[in-house]
């Protein structure tokens, strides 16, 4: 028993929560309270409707004072949700907050077990285990660590841009790391935005140049985070800055080198135009690219491939910005918090061969159409198909790679709205007949439904049904030279064949291809679909399970621009909360050494992944650096002589929990006697 | 000593397997929470003990659980490569290999002990694993290790007594 508690016997207060009907609907809470009352050392046992409410918490504090309680057990929801709440209540009552144990009888019992008898018995078992355990709890002091004020933002799409600007405007130093040669992300590729139809570039590019010019923002494009070390408040981040073979300092973006390239015409697929146009090996992704710096692609540049180019680009550059010998630069920065805004990728339409993408020239993805209708796109905004024609009829197929058990089950949330937008733009550009093939129109957003109404008035056709296939197999003369969309029109219960000149596949949103690597790097989790997992789906949507790491935008799940911006602002303010409070309390679950028990066997040295344990040669004992310890407890389980202990997870705490679980009426009741 | 709680009636039913689970805080415990939030109903035979990392699970915990009457023990950790503490789950795996041999020697059937990697998003897997393990342990029947220990202790006691008597005889002889 802990020294601070003296040798007084345990006086335990036990509280079981109804959680409305969430627990009491399955678990007989009154029986659990009666049962606990009879357990060793339990002085007070109560049931209450909502333990987490103010009166519930106040009850605990009051009982501590009135009944001289020195241990508290609350049986309610998951400790991941309310452990902190109840520790605070315990502290208010004048006890050390760690003289507390929580029993999860909601997530682990009432929500997953149907039989009231079984659930009640399970709740009693868990309550008994906690009553056993809590007697062994010790008074602990949480460690406080300072929060470095600088922030890392990963990803320079609209979410990353907004988060970085918010923090920078609040006076914080931000490093924004972007993998591509320019920031802007997907939004920079869009033509107009729904439902207002304002031009994406017009609202985005001013923010992009603000990022570039902001004194508080360090912008590293063409760079990737390769290593993350440390903990909340004190992360050391390694960033690899790929060589662009152009000096960012010297280049002014005049693009004369691009003119001068020995390739007179672009030859390689232009990523920014979704492969619809060709670029040279030396290029700038798009006119407003930020930074305005050219990049050389070593995969396609003759000089890199053969070493025998006459390097006309080099001659042309009067600022000597081109440097073929540039090497990758590895930078190391220290930040206190991180915001991940790594975005999404679009569904690969080739995975659904019956829609003919890659097989028929005139089948496009929605992203390609964004570029086709854009004035700075591959056709200068003229809607010219791959075969040179202008479409007279267009079919837009919704939910490609969304709401589909064969591909992705989730709704990508943006496709209905951008399909409506594209329908409007296509009609505007070509006056074509436009058909939308949809399952449901999901227009839930401010002014979204009104936009849908507007489209209905513009005589865009809506056919409700999932398209079976896109084919060039013609059944009648009117289909000659067309693509035929076969679909069941579920409004009239008829299978229809709609001949069109152009098919647009409204592709869904998926996790980034390297979302798994990124999550490992930053030690966070992904949800089943592979998007980054938030700490709580409702109450902590931008937090993660790793303190100091926040998420914003479509990396957390499909979302449109306004939602991404809102989340980015939220993530920035969550980071500011940490920064402004200056320090954060860490769970005091670190390991410590009982030196007299240490035999100096060195088994623990190689076990610790954080190198927190060293061997003191003079004393022939292990030595634990608590500042480096993260509290996994692996060394504690390893130490053959039991000399390494873990706070909050002491051997006797866990053993007493096991015994409490399995010994219905303990004769020995170790906890009590040693108190 | 205070009241032992004797006299409070508890629901009594036919034999039910008792399975103790050690779940790591970051992956499997979170997954169990997710199973709860998603209302994924499953067998009620599991009793979860939360640890920070599967690396904290001392094989002695598992043995203690069996010795105290558990019919099965389940360990849950993050998938390989996903450990919140980098490699605690590998350390757990290393120990589990040795532990399995020991359990076999003790006559504890293989299905009574299980190590599963369950990530925070795999609430469905928690349900599947708990149901499957409960069914397997149920078909094995009660382990009754505490009773077996008593039997073994008695046998050893008798043996010692016998040996003692023989020695006595020799002495006398």
PDB file of C-alpha atoms in Angstrom, chain B residues 19-141:
ATOM      1  CA  UNK B  19     -12.455 -16.001 -20.309  1.00  0.00           C
ATOM      2  CA  UNK B  20     -10.029 -13.365 -19.107  1.00  0.00           C
ATOM      3  CA  UNK B  21      -8.803 -10.956 -21.767  1.00  0.00           C
ATOM      4  CA  UNK B  22      -5.784  -8.671 -21.686  1.00  0.00           C
ATOM      5  CA  UNK B  23      -6.346  -5.909 -24.226  1.00  0.00           C
ATOM      6  CA  UNK B  24      -3.921  -3.164 -25.124  1.00  0.00           C
ATOM      7  CA  UNK B  25      -5.203   0.355 -24.612  1.00  0.00           C
ATOM      8  CA  UNK B  26      -4.559   1.677 -28.114  1.00  0.00           C
ATOM      9  CA  UNK B  27      -5.814  -0.988 -30.473  1.00  0.00           C
ATOM     10  CA  UNK B  28      -7.777  -3.869 -29.052  1.00  0.00           C
ATOM     11  CA  UNK B  29      -9.367  -2.091 -26.089  1.00  0.00           C
ATOM     12  CA  UNK B  30     -10.412   0.700 -28.448  1.00  0.00           C
ATOM     13  CA  UNK B  31     -11.769  -1.920 -30.839  1.00  0.00           C
ATOM     14  CA  UNK B  32     -13.804  -3.425 -27.985  1.00  0.00           C
ATOM     15  CA  UNK B  33     -15.170   0.054 -27.290  1.00  0.00           C
ATOM     16  CA  UNK B  34     -16.015   0.360 -30.968  1.00  0.00           C
ATOM     17  CA  UNK B  35     -17.816  -2.982 -30.834  1.00  0.00           C
ATOM     18  CA  UNK B  36     -19.823  -1.487 -27.990  1.00  0.00           C
ATOM     19  CA  UNK B  37     -20.586   1.775 -29.726  1.00  0.00           C
ATOM     20  CA  UNK B  38     -21.608  -0.211 -32.825  1.00  0.00           C
ATOM     21  CA  UNK B  39     -23.793  -2.481 -30.613  1.00  0.00           C
ATOM     22  CA  UNK B  40     -22.107  -5.626 -31.982  1.00  0.00           C
ATOM     23  CA  UNK B  41     -23.644  -8.215 -29.670  1.00  0.00           C
ATOM     24  CA  UNK B  42     -21.399 -11.060 -28.646  1.00  0.00           C
ATOM     25  CA  UNK B  43     -20.891 -13.740 -26.016  1.00  0.00           C
ATOM     26  CA  UNK B  44     -20.811 -12.339 -22.474  1.00  0.00           C
ATOM     27  CA  UNK B  45     -18.093 -14.684 -21.254  1.00  0.00           C
ATOM     28  CA  UNK B  46     -15.179 -12.315 -21.680  1.00  0.00           C
ATOM     29  CA  UNK B  47     -13.789 -10.132 -18.895  1.00  0.00           C
ATOM     30  CA  UNK B  48     -11.405  -7.487 -20.153  1.00  0.00           C
ATOM     31  CA  UNK B  49      -8.375  -6.234 -18.241  1.00  0.00           C
ATOM     32  CA  UNK B  50      -6.886  -3.131 -19.833  1.00  0.00           C
ATOM     33  CA  UNK B  51      -3.121  -2.765 -20.120  1.00  0.00           C
ATOM     34  CA  UNK B  52      -1.247  -0.055 -22.004  1.00  0.00           C
ATOM     35  CA  UNK B  53       0.465  -2.498 -24.360  1.00  0.00           C
ATOM     36  CA  UNK B  54       0.348  -6.223 -25.055  1.00  0.00           C
ATOM     37  CA  UNK B  55       4.048  -6.066 -24.146  1.00  0.00           C
ATOM     38  CA  UNK B  56       2.969  -5.445 -20.533  1.00  0.00           C
ATOM     39  CA  UNK B  57       1.353  -8.877 -20.333  1.00  0.00           C
ATOM     40  CA  UNK B  58       3.622 -10.972 -18.189  1.00  0.00           C
ATOM     41  CA  UNK B  59       3.136 -14.687 -18.979  1.00  0.00           C
ATOM     42  CA  UNK B  60       2.584 -15.008 -15.222  1.00  0.00           C
ATOM     43  CA  UNK B  61      -0.670 -13.054 -15.666  1.00  0.00           C
ATOM     44  CA  UNK B  62      -1.912 -15.729 -18.016  1.00  0.00           C
ATOM     45  CA  UNK B  63      -0.834 -18.524 -15.701  1.00  0.00           C
ATOM     46  CA  UNK B  64      -2.394 -16.729 -12.744  1.00  0.00           C
ATOM     47  CA  UNK B  65      -5.689 -16.426 -14.602  1.00  0.00           C
ATOM     48  CA  UNK B  66      -5.730 -20.142 -15.375  1.00  0.00           C
ATOM     49  CA  UNK B  67      -4.661 -20.998 -11.846  1.00  0.00           C
ATOM     50  CA  UNK B  68      -7.500 -18.903 -10.431  1.00  0.00           C
ATOM     51  CA  UNK B  69     -10.120 -20.634 -12.520  1.00  0.00           C
ATOM     52  CA  UNK B  70     -10.210 -19.040 -15.972  1.00  0.00           C
ATOM     53  CA  UNK B  71     -11.251 -21.457 -18.703  1.00  0.00           C
ATOM     54  CA  UNK B  72      -9.580 -19.390 -21.381  1.00  0.00           C
ATOM     55  CA  UNK B  73      -7.271 -16.410 -21.737  1.00  0.00           C
ATOM     56  CA  UNK B  74      -7.296 -14.016 -24.674  1.00  0.00           C
ATOM     57  CA  UNK B  75      -4.576 -11.496 -25.434  1.00  0.00           C
ATOM     58  CA  UNK B  76      -5.188  -8.651 -27.851  1.00  0.00           C
ATOM     59  CA  UNK B  77      -2.634  -6.260 -29.301  1.00  0.00           C
ATOM     60  CA  UNK B  78      -2.013  -3.981 -32.250  1.00  0.00           C
ATOM     61  CA  UNK B  79      -1.195  -5.568 -35.606  1.00  0.00           C
ATOM     62  CA  UNK B  80       2.508  -6.200 -36.292  1.00  0.00           C
ATOM     63  CA  UNK B  81       4.072  -2.905 -37.324  1.00  0.00           C
ATOM     64  CA  UNK B  82       1.249  -0.900 -35.738  1.00  0.00           C
ATOM     65  CA  UNK B  83       2.186  -0.999 -32.069  1.00  0.00           C
ATOM     66  CA  UNK B  84       1.648   2.335 -30.358  1.00  0.00           C
ATOM     67  CA  UNK B  85       4.961   1.682 -28.611  1.00  0.00           C
ATOM     68  CA  UNK B  86       6.708   0.559 -31.787  1.00  0.00           C
ATOM     69  CA  UNK B  87       7.410  -3.070 -30.909  1.00  0.00           C
ATOM     70  CA  UNK B  88       5.702  -4.099 -27.678  1.00  0.00           C
ATOM     71  CA  UNK B  89       3.513  -6.527 -29.597  1.00  0.00           C
ATOM     72  CA  UNK B  90       6.596  -8.305 -30.983  1.00  0.00           C
ATOM     73  CA  UNK B  91       7.898  -8.713 -27.446  1.00  0.00           C
ATOM     74  CA  UNK B  92       4.506 -10.121 -26.485  1.00  0.00           C
ATOM     75  CA  UNK B  93       4.648 -12.554 -29.390  1.00  0.00           C
ATOM     76  CA  UNK B  94       8.083 -13.770 -28.367  1.00  0.00           C
ATOM     77  CA  UNK B  95       6.887 -14.540 -24.867  1.00  0.00           C
ATOM     78  CA  UNK B  96       3.710 -16.136 -26.114  1.00  0.00           C
ATOM     79  CA  UNK B  97       5.695 -18.687 -28.116  1.00  0.00           C
ATOM     80  CA  UNK B  98       7.395 -19.911 -24.953  1.00  0.00           C
ATOM     81  CA  UNK B  99       4.191 -19.650 -22.957  1.00  0.00           C
ATOM     82  CA  UNK B 100       2.349 -21.893 -25.423  1.00  0.00           C
ATOM     83  CA  UNK B 101       4.890 -24.675 -24.871  1.00  0.00           C
ATOM     84  CA  UNK B 102       4.535 -24.311 -21.148  1.00  0.00           C
ATOM     85  CA  UNK B 103       0.743 -24.435 -21.329  1.00  0.00           C
ATOM     86  CA  UNK B 104       0.960 -27.551 -23.469  1.00  0.00           C
ATOM     87  CA  UNK B 105       3.160 -29.208 -20.865  1.00  0.00           C
ATOM     88  CA  UNK B 106       0.648 -28.267 -18.193  1.00  0.00           C
ATOM     89  CA  UNK B 107      -2.022 -30.055 -20.183  1.00  0.00           C
ATOM     90  CA  UNK B 108      -3.884 -26.869 -21.030  1.00  0.00           C
ATOM     91  CA  UNK B 109      -5.458 -27.258 -24.464  1.00  0.00           C
ATOM     92  CA  UNK B 110      -4.261 -24.976 -27.235  1.00  0.00           C
ATOM     93  CA  UNK B 111      -7.688 -23.377 -27.798  1.00  0.00           C
ATOM     94  CA  UNK B 112      -7.761 -22.071 -24.259  1.00  0.00           C
ATOM     95  CA  UNK B 113      -5.124 -19.466 -24.948  1.00  0.00           C
ATOM     96  CA  UNK B 114      -5.227 -17.098 -27.855  1.00  0.00           C
ATOM     97  CA  UNK B 115      -3.280 -14.072 -29.072  1.00  0.00           C
ATOM     98  CA  UNK B 116      -5.041 -11.842 -31.602  1.00  0.00           C
ATOM     99  CA  UNK B 117      -3.993  -8.677 -33.379  1.00  0.00           C
ATOM    100  CA  UNK B 118      -7.033  -6.422 -33.448  1.00  0.00           C
ATOM    101  CA  UNK B 119      -6.734  -2.814 -34.579  1.00  0.00           C
ATOM    102  CA  UNK B 120      -8.795   0.079 -33.242  1.00  0.00           C
ATOM    103  CA  UNK B 121     -11.124  -0.093 -36.244  1.00  0.00           C
ATOM    104  CA  UNK B 122     -11.835  -3.814 -36.000  1.00  0.00           C
ATOM    105  CA  UNK B 123     -14.857  -3.882 -33.694  1.00  0.00           C
ATOM    106  CA  UNK B 124     -16.261  -6.630 -35.881  1.00  0.00           C
ATOM    107  CA  UNK B 125     -13.163  -8.734 -35.250  1.00  0.00           C
ATOM    108  CA  UNK B 126     -13.604  -8.393 -31.480  1.00  0.00           C
ATOM    109  CA  UNK B 127     -17.064  -9.866 -31.831  1.00  0.00           C
ATOM    110  CA  UNK B 128     -15.890 -12.672 -34.111  1.00  0.00           C
ATOM    111  CA  UNK B 129     -12.900 -13.603 -31.935  1.00  0.00           C
ATOM    112  CA  UNK B 130     -14.870 -13.516 -28.676  1.00  0.00           C
ATOM    113  CA  UNK B 131     -17.673 -15.626 -30.126  1.00  0.00           C
ATOM    114  CA  UNK B 132     -15.305 -18.122 -31.687  1.00  0.00           C
ATOM    115  CA  UNK B 133     -13.153 -18.451 -28.602  1.00  0.00           C
ATOM    116  CA  UNK B 134     -16.166 -18.823 -26.322  1.00  0.00           C
ATOM    117  CA  UNK B 135     -17.521 -21.603 -28.524  1.00  0.00           C
ATOM    118  CA  UNK B 136     -14.197 -23.431 -28.566  1.00  0.00           C
ATOM    119  CA  UNK B 137     -13.665 -23.155 -24.832  1.00  0.00           C
ATOM    120  CA  UNK B 138     -17.252 -24.187 -24.215  1.00  0.00           C
ATOM    121  CA  UNK B 139     -16.738 -27.352 -26.236  1.00  0.00           C
ATOM    122  CA  UNK B 140     -13.572 -28.102 -24.236  1.00  0.00           C
ATOM    123  CA  UNK B 141     -15.501 -27.825 -20.986  1.00  0.00           C
TER     124      UNK B 141
END
